[in-house]
Structures are given as structure tokens and as C-alpha cells.
GROMACS .gro file of C-alpha atoms in nm:
model
  407
    1UNK     CA    1  12.783  11.317   7.002
    2UNK     CA    2  13.050  11.071   7.125
    3UNK     CA    3  12.982  11.177   7.489
    4UNK     CA    4  12.606  11.116   7.444
    5UNK     CA    5  12.667  10.775   7.285
    6UNK     CA    6  12.900  10.670   7.567
    7UNK     CA    7  12.650  10.784   7.830
    8UNK     CA    8  12.372  10.582   7.665
    9UNK     CA    9  12.599  10.277   7.640
   10UNK     CA   10  12.693  10.311   8.009
   11UNK     CA   11  12.328  10.337   8.109
   12UNK     CA   12  12.233  10.032   7.903
   13UNK     CA   13  12.524   9.833   8.049
   14UNK     CA   14  12.431   9.935   8.404
   15UNK     CA   15  12.066   9.848   8.342
   16UNK     CA   16  12.162   9.508   8.199
   17UNK     CA   17  12.388   9.430   8.497
   18UNK     CA   18  12.116   9.523   8.742
   19UNK     CA   19  11.861   9.306   8.559
   20UNK     CA   20  12.101   9.010   8.576
   21UNK     CA   21  12.196   9.059   8.941
   22UNK     CA   22  11.851   9.158   9.067
   23UNK     CA   23  11.580   9.044   8.823
   24UNK     CA   24  11.253   9.192   8.945
   25UNK     CA   25  10.968   8.956   9.027
   26UNK     CA   26  10.698   8.872   8.775
   27UNK     CA   27  10.443   9.025   9.006
   28UNK     CA   28  10.626   9.357   9.018
   29UNK     CA   29  10.669   9.356   8.642
   30UNK     CA   30  10.302   9.288   8.587
   31UNK     CA   31  10.209   9.576   8.815
   32UNK     CA   32  10.442   9.828   8.651
   33UNK     CA   33  10.429   9.739   8.283
   34UNK     CA   34  10.104   9.930   8.222
   35UNK     CA   35  10.238  10.264   8.351
   36UNK     CA   36  10.263  10.464   8.028
   37UNK     CA   37  10.539  10.718   8.087
   38UNK     CA   38  10.911  10.668   8.142
   39UNK     CA   39  11.013  10.730   8.504
   40UNK     CA   40  11.206  11.049   8.569
   41UNK     CA   41  11.515  11.040   8.789
   42UNK     CA   42  11.486  11.410   8.867
   43UNK     CA   43  11.407  11.537   9.215
   44UNK     CA   44  11.069  11.696   9.281
   45UNK     CA   45  10.726  11.661   9.125
   46UNK     CA   46  10.620  11.601   8.767
   47UNK     CA   47  10.315  11.503   8.564
   48UNK     CA   48   9.975  11.476   8.730
   49UNK     CA   49  10.135  11.502   9.074
   50UNK     CA   50  10.278  11.846   8.994
   51UNK     CA   51   9.938  11.976   8.879
   52UNK     CA   52   9.770  11.825   9.184
   53UNK     CA   53  10.026  11.980   9.419
   54UNK     CA   54   9.960  12.326   9.277
   55UNK     CA   55   9.585  12.276   9.326
   56UNK     CA   56   9.623  12.163   9.689
   57UNK     CA   57   9.894  12.407   9.796
   58UNK     CA   58   9.764  12.629  10.078
   59UNK     CA   59   9.429  12.449  10.111
   60UNK     CA   60   9.310  12.325  10.451
   61UNK     CA   61   9.215  11.961  10.502
   62UNK     CA   62   8.968  11.925  10.790
   63UNK     CA   63   8.901  11.607  10.983
   64UNK     CA   64   8.654  11.530  11.261
   65UNK     CA   65   8.770  11.363  11.582
   66UNK     CA   66   8.836  11.011  11.449
   67UNK     CA   67   8.826  10.864  11.799
   68UNK     CA   68   8.447  10.878  11.758
   69UNK     CA   69   8.481  10.590  11.509
   70UNK     CA   70   8.632  10.362  11.776
   71UNK     CA   71   8.402  10.380  12.080
   72UNK     CA   72   8.498  10.135  12.355
   73UNK     CA   73   8.800  10.004  12.164
   74UNK     CA   74   9.093   9.918  12.391
   75UNK     CA   75   9.399  10.141  12.429
   76UNK     CA   76   9.685  10.065  12.667
   77UNK     CA   77  10.062  10.094  12.697
   78UNK     CA   78  10.310   9.818  12.780
   79UNK     CA   79  10.469   9.847  13.127
   80UNK     CA   80  10.810   9.816  12.956
   81UNK     CA   81  10.749  10.146  12.771
   82UNK     CA   82  11.060  10.330  12.899
   83UNK     CA   83  11.281  10.030  12.838
   84UNK     CA   84  11.139  10.010  12.486
   85UNK     CA   85  11.231  10.374  12.420
   86UNK     CA   86  11.593  10.301  12.508
   87UNK     CA   87  11.595   9.985  12.293
   88UNK     CA   88  11.452  10.166  11.991
   89UNK     CA   89  11.709  10.446  12.023
   90UNK     CA   90  11.991  10.191  12.036
   91UNK     CA   91  11.856  10.012  11.727
   92UNK     CA   92  11.837  10.338  11.536
   93UNK     CA   93  12.193  10.427  11.638
   94UNK     CA   94  12.313  10.095  11.495
   95UNK     CA   95  12.193  10.172  11.144
   96UNK     CA   96  12.155  10.551  11.102
   97UNK     CA   97  12.475  10.750  11.056
   98UNK     CA   98  12.319  11.080  10.945
   99UNK     CA   99  12.280  11.284  11.264
  100UNK     CA  100  11.988  11.492  11.135
  101UNK     CA  101  11.796  11.184  11.024
  102UNK     CA  102  11.878  11.001  11.348
  103UNK     CA  103  11.742  11.291  11.555
  104UNK     CA  104  11.420  11.300  11.351
  105UNK     CA  105  11.366  10.925  11.383
  106UNK     CA  106  11.424  10.934  11.758
  107UNK     CA  107  11.174  11.218  11.791
  108UNK     CA  108  10.916  11.005  11.608
  109UNK     CA  109  10.893  10.798  11.928
  110UNK     CA  110  10.857  10.453  11.772
  111UNK     CA  111  10.900  10.298  12.117
  112UNK     CA  112  10.567  10.453  12.217
  113UNK     CA  113  10.400  10.303  11.910
  114UNK     CA  114  10.533   9.954  11.984
  115UNK     CA  115  10.421   9.989  12.345
  116UNK     CA  116  10.066  10.070  12.226
  117UNK     CA  117  10.067   9.787  11.974
  118UNK     CA  118  10.175   9.523  12.225
  119UNK     CA  119  10.047   9.632  12.568
  120UNK     CA  120  10.053   9.277  12.707
  121UNK     CA  121  10.366   9.137  12.541
  122UNK     CA  122  10.665   9.017  12.741
  123UNK     CA  123  11.017   9.150  12.687
  124UNK     CA  124  11.152   8.877  12.451
  125UNK     CA  125  10.858   8.935  12.216
  126UNK     CA  126  10.899   9.312  12.243
  127UNK     CA  127  11.263   9.282  12.135
  128UNK     CA  128  11.153   9.109  11.813
  129UNK     CA  129  10.871   9.358  11.756
  130UNK     CA  130  11.103   9.654  11.813
  131UNK     CA  131  11.368   9.525  11.572
  132UNK     CA  132  11.104   9.457  11.307
  133UNK     CA  133  10.924   9.790  11.351
  134UNK     CA  134  11.242   9.998  11.336
  135UNK     CA  135  11.364   9.797  11.037
  136UNK     CA  136  11.047   9.846  10.831
  137UNK     CA  137  11.023  10.220  10.904
  138UNK     CA  138  11.387  10.275  10.807
  139UNK     CA  139  11.369  10.039  10.508
  140UNK     CA  140  11.061  10.223  10.375
  141UNK     CA  141  11.213  10.567  10.434
  142UNK     CA  142  11.508  10.465  10.216
  143UNK     CA  143  11.265  10.445   9.922
  144UNK     CA  144  11.021  10.723  10.012
  145UNK     CA  145  11.229  11.006  10.154
  146UNK     CA  146  11.347  11.156   9.820
  147UNK     CA  147  11.694  11.211   9.971
  148UNK     CA  148  11.865  10.880   9.887
  149UNK     CA  149  12.001  10.727   9.567
  150UNK     CA  150  11.749  10.444   9.599
  151UNK     CA  151  11.453  10.683   9.628
  152UNK     CA  152  11.551  10.867   9.310
  153UNK     CA  153  11.642  10.579   9.078
  154UNK     CA  154  11.393  10.318   8.961
  155UNK     CA  155  11.659  10.057   8.881
  156UNK     CA  156  11.845  10.101   9.209
  157UNK     CA  157  11.518  10.076   9.402
  158UNK     CA  158  11.429   9.752   9.222
  159UNK     CA  159  11.770   9.612   9.310
  160UNK     CA  160  11.719   9.721   9.672
  161UNK     CA  161  11.386   9.533   9.693
  162UNK     CA  162  11.522   9.214   9.541
  163UNK     CA  163  11.842   9.200   9.745
  164UNK     CA  164  11.638   9.272  10.059
  165UNK     CA  165  11.398   8.985   9.981
  166UNK     CA  166  11.681   8.738   9.926
  167UNK     CA  167  11.836   8.841  10.257
  168UNK     CA  168  11.503   8.813  10.442
  169UNK     CA  169  11.442   8.467  10.296
  170UNK     CA  170  11.782   8.357  10.425
  171UNK     CA  171  11.754   8.519  10.769
  172UNK     CA  172  11.413   8.359  10.827
  173UNK     CA  173  11.573   8.018  10.772
  174UNK     CA  174  11.380   7.951  10.451
  175UNK     CA  175  11.672   7.877  10.217
  176UNK     CA  176  11.735   7.511  10.122
  177UNK     CA  177  11.908   7.308  10.392
  178UNK     CA  178  12.258   7.185  10.301
  179UNK     CA  179  12.411   6.883  10.475
  180UNK     CA  180  12.144   6.899  10.743
  181UNK     CA  181  12.235   7.259  10.833
  182UNK     CA  182  12.047   7.584  10.782
  183UNK     CA  183  12.263   7.825  10.584
  184UNK     CA  184  12.187   8.152  10.765
  185UNK     CA  185  12.429   8.439  10.705
  186UNK     CA  186  12.330   8.680  10.979
  187UNK     CA  187  12.691   8.786  11.041
  188UNK     CA  188  12.762   8.859  10.675
  189UNK     CA  189  12.957   9.185  10.662
  190UNK     CA  190  12.814   9.262  10.318
  191UNK     CA  191  12.462   9.304  10.458
  192UNK     CA  192  12.307   9.647  10.410
  193UNK     CA  193  12.288   9.811  10.757
  194UNK     CA  194  11.907   9.796  10.741
  195UNK     CA  195  11.919   9.424  10.672
  196UNK     CA  196  12.173   9.363  10.949
  197UNK     CA  197  11.898   9.483  11.183
  198UNK     CA  198  11.658   9.233  11.026
  199UNK     CA  199  11.901   8.963  11.142
  200UNK     CA  200  11.766   9.030  11.494
  201UNK     CA  201  11.413   8.969  11.364
  202UNK     CA  202  11.512   8.650  11.184
  203UNK     CA  203  11.691   8.514  11.490
  204UNK     CA  204  11.386   8.574  11.709
  205UNK     CA  205  11.144   8.433  11.454
  206UNK     CA  206  11.350   8.118  11.394
  207UNK     CA  207  11.347   8.052  11.769
  208UNK     CA  208  10.976   8.112  11.830
  209UNK     CA  209  10.786   8.016  11.513
  210UNK     CA  210  10.746   7.722  11.279
  211UNK     CA  211  10.829   7.725  10.910
  212UNK     CA  212  10.467   7.777  10.801
  213UNK     CA  213  10.447   8.095  11.011
  214UNK     CA  214  10.777   8.224  10.871
  215UNK     CA  215  10.672   8.145  10.515
  216UNK     CA  216  10.350   8.343  10.568
  217UNK     CA  217  10.553   8.632  10.712
  218UNK     CA  218  10.786   8.620  10.412
  219UNK     CA  219  10.497   8.620  10.161
  220UNK     CA  220  10.351   8.929  10.324
  221UNK     CA  221  10.688   9.104  10.318
  222UNK     CA  222  10.728   9.012   9.952
  223UNK     CA  223  10.384   9.158   9.875
  224UNK     CA  224  10.475   9.469  10.075
  225UNK     CA  225  10.792   9.524   9.871
  226UNK     CA  226  10.619   9.461   9.538
  227UNK     CA  227  10.356   9.724   9.620
  228UNK     CA  228  10.620   9.969   9.751
  229UNK     CA  229  10.782   9.925   9.409
  230UNK     CA  230  10.456   9.998   9.226
  231UNK     CA  231  10.400  10.303   9.449
  232UNK     CA  232  10.753  10.421   9.382
  233UNK     CA  233  10.706  10.402   9.004
  234UNK     CA  234  10.387  10.610   9.029
  235UNK     CA  235  10.571  10.862   9.246
  236UNK     CA  236  10.867  10.896   9.009
  237UNK     CA  237  10.645  10.926   8.703
  238UNK     CA  238  10.406  11.170   8.866
  239UNK     CA  239  10.103  10.952   8.790
  240UNK     CA  240   9.798  10.935   9.017
  241UNK     CA  241   9.597  10.609   9.015
  242UNK     CA  242   9.223  10.565   9.063
  243UNK     CA  243   9.099  10.536   9.422
  244UNK     CA  244   9.034  10.161   9.388
  245UNK     CA  245   9.379  10.102   9.241
  246UNK     CA  246   9.536  10.313   9.512
  247UNK     CA  247   9.361  10.117   9.787
  248UNK     CA  248   9.503   9.796   9.639
  249UNK     CA  249   9.855   9.939   9.622
  250UNK     CA  250   9.843  10.103   9.964
  251UNK     CA  251   9.703   9.793  10.133
  252UNK     CA  252  10.035   9.633  10.046
  253UNK     CA  253  10.277   9.924  10.077
  254UNK     CA  254  10.158  10.037  10.422
  255UNK     CA  255  10.340   9.735  10.567
  256UNK     CA  256  10.072   9.630  10.818
  257UNK     CA  257  10.006   9.279  10.686
  258UNK     CA  258  10.353   9.143  10.775
  259UNK     CA  259  10.300   9.275  11.128
  260UNK     CA  260   9.967   9.092  11.148
  261UNK     CA  261  10.138   8.778  11.017
  262UNK     CA  262  10.354   8.755  11.331
  263UNK     CA  263  10.070   8.833  11.572
  264UNK     CA  264  10.018   8.479  11.700
  265UNK     CA  265  10.391   8.456  11.778
  266UNK     CA  266  10.381   8.789  11.963
  267UNK     CA  267  10.077   8.667  12.161
  268UNK     CA  268  10.247   8.329  12.225
  269UNK     CA  269   9.958   8.139  12.070
  270UNK     CA  270   9.936   7.919  11.760
  271UNK     CA  271   9.610   7.931  11.570
  272UNK     CA  272   9.544   7.630  11.343
  273UNK     CA  273   9.592   7.680  10.970
  274UNK     CA  274   9.220   7.616  10.917
  275UNK     CA  275   9.160   7.943  11.105
  276UNK     CA  276   9.459   8.138  10.973
  277UNK     CA  277   9.363   8.069  10.612
  278UNK     CA  278   8.984   8.094  10.638
  279UNK     CA  279   8.784   8.368  10.464
  280UNK     CA  280   8.685   8.540  10.789
  281UNK     CA  281   9.047   8.569  10.906
  282UNK     CA  282   9.156   8.703  10.567
  283UNK     CA  283   8.875   8.960  10.587
  284UNK     CA  284   8.985   9.061  10.938
  285UNK     CA  285   9.341   9.115  10.811
  286UNK     CA  286   9.222   9.307  10.507
  287UNK     CA  287   9.000   9.546  10.699
  288UNK     CA  288   9.260   9.598  10.973
  289UNK     CA  289   9.512   9.696  10.706
  290UNK     CA  290   9.271   9.937  10.533
  291UNK     CA  291   9.173  10.109  10.859
  292UNK     CA  292   9.540  10.153  10.950
  293UNK     CA  293   9.639  10.297  10.613
  294UNK     CA  294   9.345  10.539  10.618
  295UNK     CA  295   9.463  10.666  10.957
  296UNK     CA  296   9.825  10.677  10.844
  297UNK     CA  297   9.743  10.864  10.525
  298UNK     CA  298   9.522  11.134  10.676
  299UNK     CA  299   9.772  11.211  10.952
  300UNK     CA  300  10.082  11.196  10.729
  301UNK     CA  301   9.944  11.389  10.430
  302UNK     CA  302  10.100  11.721  10.532
  303UNK     CA  303  10.444  11.560  10.582
  304UNK     CA  304  10.424  11.364  10.257
  305UNK     CA  305  10.323  11.657  10.039
  306UNK     CA  306  10.607  11.858  10.193
  307UNK     CA  307  10.838  11.574  10.078
  308UNK     CA  308  10.698  11.589   9.723
  309UNK     CA  309  10.484  11.279   9.757
  310UNK     CA  310  10.125  11.307   9.635
  311UNK     CA  311  10.062  10.933   9.650
  312UNK     CA  312   9.837  10.953   9.956
  313UNK     CA  313   9.466  10.882  10.000
  314UNK     CA  314   9.379  11.251  10.043
  315UNK     CA  315   9.532  11.381   9.715
  316UNK     CA  316   9.425  11.064   9.530
  317UNK     CA  317   9.061  11.110   9.635
  318UNK     CA  318   9.079  11.481   9.550
  319UNK     CA  319   9.220  11.406   9.203
  320UNK     CA  320   8.945  11.150   9.137
  321UNK     CA  321   8.654  11.370   9.253
  322UNK     CA  322   8.408  11.475   8.979
  323UNK     CA  323   8.509  11.830   8.872
  324UNK     CA  324   8.184  11.982   8.996
  325UNK     CA  325   8.235  11.829   9.345
  326UNK     CA  326   8.613  11.857   9.376
  327UNK     CA  327   8.697  11.985   9.723
  328UNK     CA  328   8.879  11.871  10.035
  329UNK     CA  329   8.547  11.873  10.225
  330UNK     CA  330   8.421  11.613   9.975
  331UNK     CA  331   8.738  11.413  10.039
  332UNK     CA  332   8.668  11.423  10.415
  333UNK     CA  333   8.315  11.295  10.355
  334UNK     CA  334   8.441  11.012  10.131
  335UNK     CA  335   8.705  10.913  10.388
  336UNK     CA  336   8.440  10.897  10.663
  337UNK     CA  337   8.223  10.674  10.443
  338UNK     CA  338   8.519  10.446  10.360
  339UNK     CA  339   8.615  10.422  10.727
  340UNK     CA  340   8.260  10.334  10.835
  341UNK     CA  341   8.228  10.069  10.564
  342UNK     CA  342   8.563   9.916  10.657
  343UNK     CA  343   8.478   9.911  11.029
  344UNK     CA  344   8.148   9.738  10.953
  345UNK     CA  345   8.331   9.466  10.756
  346UNK     CA  346   8.587   9.434  11.038
  347UNK     CA  347   8.311   9.368  11.292
  348UNK     CA  348   8.143   9.119  11.059
  349UNK     CA  349   8.468   8.926  11.019
  350UNK     CA  350   8.528   8.928  11.395
  351UNK     CA  351   8.175   8.800  11.459
  352UNK     CA  352   8.224   8.519  11.203
  353UNK     CA  353   8.549   8.410  11.366
  354UNK     CA  354   8.390   8.409  11.711
  355UNK     CA  355   8.099   8.202  11.581
  356UNK     CA  356   8.329   7.954  11.407
  357UNK     CA  357   8.525   7.885  11.726
  358UNK     CA  358   8.251   7.907  11.990
  359UNK     CA  359   8.251   7.529  12.054
  360UNK     CA  360   8.622   7.514  12.146
  361UNK     CA  361   8.701   7.713  12.461
  362UNK     CA  362   9.078   7.742  12.411
  363UNK     CA  363   9.056   7.818  12.041
  364UNK     CA  364   8.783   8.074  12.106
  365UNK     CA  365   9.001   8.245  12.367
  366UNK     CA  366   9.300   8.256  12.131
  367UNK     CA  367   9.090   8.394  11.843
  368UNK     CA  368   8.945   8.662  12.070
  369UNK     CA  369   9.299   8.757  12.173
  370UNK     CA  370   9.393   8.788  11.805
  371UNK     CA  371   9.090   9.008  11.732
  372UNK     CA  372   9.158   9.222  12.038
  373UNK     CA  373   9.517   9.268  11.920
  374UNK     CA  374   9.388   9.398  11.585
  375UNK     CA  375   9.191   9.660  11.779
  376UNK     CA  376   9.501   9.752  11.981
  377UNK     CA  377   9.697   9.776  11.656
  378UNK     CA  378   9.446  10.024  11.513
  379UNK     CA  379   9.405  10.238  11.825
  380UNK     CA  380   9.784  10.237  11.865
  381UNK     CA  381   9.822  10.386  11.516
  382UNK     CA  382   9.551  10.642  11.596
  383UNK     CA  383   9.701  10.753  11.928
  384UNK     CA  384  10.064  10.757  11.816
  385UNK     CA  385   9.986  10.943  11.493
  386UNK     CA  386   9.828  11.226  11.690
  387UNK     CA  387  10.116  11.239  11.940
  388UNK     CA  388  10.425  11.182  11.728
  389UNK     CA  389  10.640  11.469  11.608
  390UNK     CA  390  10.685  11.270  11.285
  391UNK     CA  391  10.351  11.409  11.158
  392UNK     CA  392  10.316  11.728  11.363
  393UNK     CA  393   9.945  11.682  11.429
  394UNK     CA  394   9.966  11.850  11.772
  395UNK     CA  395   9.984  12.185  11.589
  396UNK     CA  396   9.669  12.103  11.389
  397UNK     CA  397   9.454  11.971  11.676
  398UNK     CA  398   9.155  12.175  11.798
  399UNK     CA  399   8.987  12.162  12.140
  400UNK     CA  400   8.701  11.945  12.012
  401UNK     CA  401   8.945  11.683  11.879
  402UNK     CA  402   8.905  11.783  11.515
  403UNK     CA  403   9.201  11.873  11.292
  404UNK     CA  404   9.274  12.156  11.050
  405UNK     CA  405   9.571  12.057  10.836
  406UNK     CA  406   9.718  12.317  10.602
  407UNK     CA  407   9.871  12.149  10.296
   0.00000   0.00000   0.00000
């Protein structure tokens, strides 16, 4: 009895300390307060996710050749591709001490992905893009991988998000100026290794962007972390949201919007705020993000289920199918419909932006470069996902380009 009482007191004290040190944002609280069950700190599956896993285990998820959805879209690699590979490996070595995890991350070939995303970028921009891309993959894995303290404890994960956000705000030069000087602590020895890598990103962004661009980047990172938190709570509690709710969560947690937010800097252009904040540009961002997360989810579903994560578009759609139509073939059909609808809205947004800027030659050229980059971003995800050992799709690929993925 005394042991149980002491344990409860210790847990309450720890929880109170964490809430004081790292109070979670109002947005995150609003998102999570409606989840009915208490999160479990145990490893493995529970709740709806456990039932869903047993239903899907051993089934085959079939996909057509998704390249057919992107006819005539551009695909190219940066001429610095080999140099990028070496840079990415060195960045990973700086922050990953577990040899097994380091080997797996190197085999993922993130350098190839960055090369496909930025085929025309120059080396200084690629250095920023590489640091950011490695950072966000590693940061996200810390929460998702089910093999870290953060990934298995709701309070520790909340603290991780909030401390990360405070560090990002500082490293982007957004903290209040004191005595005419920016207080940037990029050499702080207390930085989490992941966040020490973000110092490279902050340094590059402070040198190449204005405050408005960095504030937009920060807002998108904040939204990303809030939605990762919501996703994490669902995962720990074994709850499966509706498809619409999942699309909202995943549009944030996939981490594409922050990447889009630094696009003009990577392209060495500066679009006016009237364009960056207009409805057509917001629609272009939104549809780019949805297309990318659809591609990411269908190619990563096998890996994620193997890691006890059922919070993926494929299982979510399966769970929400009417009982009489519940099958993975129905999920494939629904994904094709969603992809076609999203692509149509993407093209409509692109056409609106082109029409809005047609009377200004330079602005029109810059907007077209931005739109073209969004296409490169999407085809880069598509190509890399099929190639990378991270998802193992080479073993599922058939001669006609279709996939048979055993769950």
C-alpha cells in the first residue's frame, strides 16, 4: 500500500514538474482533450489499433503504378548528388550514436531524396536543406519509432515538443532582441543533439531570409509538432480517427509544410506577401502536402505496421469502410479517388496563381518556379519512396509498376 502511494505521489510530482517546465500549447491541448481513454505507456498495440492489426495481418495491399497519376511531371537529380550523400552521412554521424540506427538511416539514402527535391539548387542552399531534412527525419523518429523514452511516454513527448519549439524559435533569431543584439544560443552545450543540428538550419536561414519568412517557417514547424503530438496520443491510446480527422492530423504531422515554407529561399526568390498569403497559394500548399502524405503513407504502411503503428491512411481507411465493403481493394479505390481529387485541386490552384501574375513578367516567372518546385517535391517523394531501403518497396514492385504489399 505504502509503495503504491509513493509511486502515485512520484508520478504526480513528475507530471506537475513537466507541466511547469514545458506547458503544452493551447492548440495541442484542444486537440487532445477529446480523446476519451487514458494513454498507455506500454509497448505494442492496444484498443482499436490492436483489433485492426489482427484484421490486416497477412493481407495484401495492392497499388497500381502511381506514376500514371503524374504524366509529364518533372523529375531530375541535383549534380551535387554524390557530395550530398557524403554530407548527409556526416550529419547523421553527428547526432546518432546507436550503430544499428545509424546504419539504417544511412541506408535510407536521404541524400538522394534531397537531390530530387532540389535539382537546381546551389551548394549553400543544399547545405541548409540537408541539415533541415536530416533533422526533421531524426526528430520525428524519436517520437514514432517505439524504441525511445519519448516515443513511449506522453508527458516526455510533450516536453520534447515544447523544448524543441523554444530552441527553434531562438535559433531562427525570433526571440526578443536585448541591447540591440540577437540572443542566439547555437553553441549551447545543453541542446539536445537533434536540436544542435537545427543550429545549422537556423544559421543558414538567418543569413538568407527575412523575419517574415522565418516566422512563417516557425509557425509551420509549430503546427507540425502540435499534430505530431495529436498523432502520438492516438497511437499510444490505440484509437483510430475518422478519415477526415486523420487527413487533418496527417497534413500537419507529415512535415511537408515547413519545407514548402522555405521554398522561396531555396530558389533564391522572394515572392510578395500578397502572393504568399493568397487563397490560391494556400491551396497549392495544402494539395502539395496531401499528395505527399498519400504517397508517404501507402509506401510506408508495411514498415509502420511492423513498428506497431496503425495510424496510417491505409489502416484508417480500412477501419472506416462500411462493414459490407471493408476490404483493402476498396481502400485502394478510395486512395485513387482522393489522389485524383487532390491533383485536380492542385492544378486549379496553379492555374489561378499563373493567372494572377500574368501581367508581371518577373513575378510570373518566380511563381512558375515555385509551382514547378512543388511538382519536383512530389515526384521526388514518389521516386525516392520506391527506391529507398527505408520502405523496402523494391521487393513489392511488379514488372508493370504495380505493387503487392503484404502487411
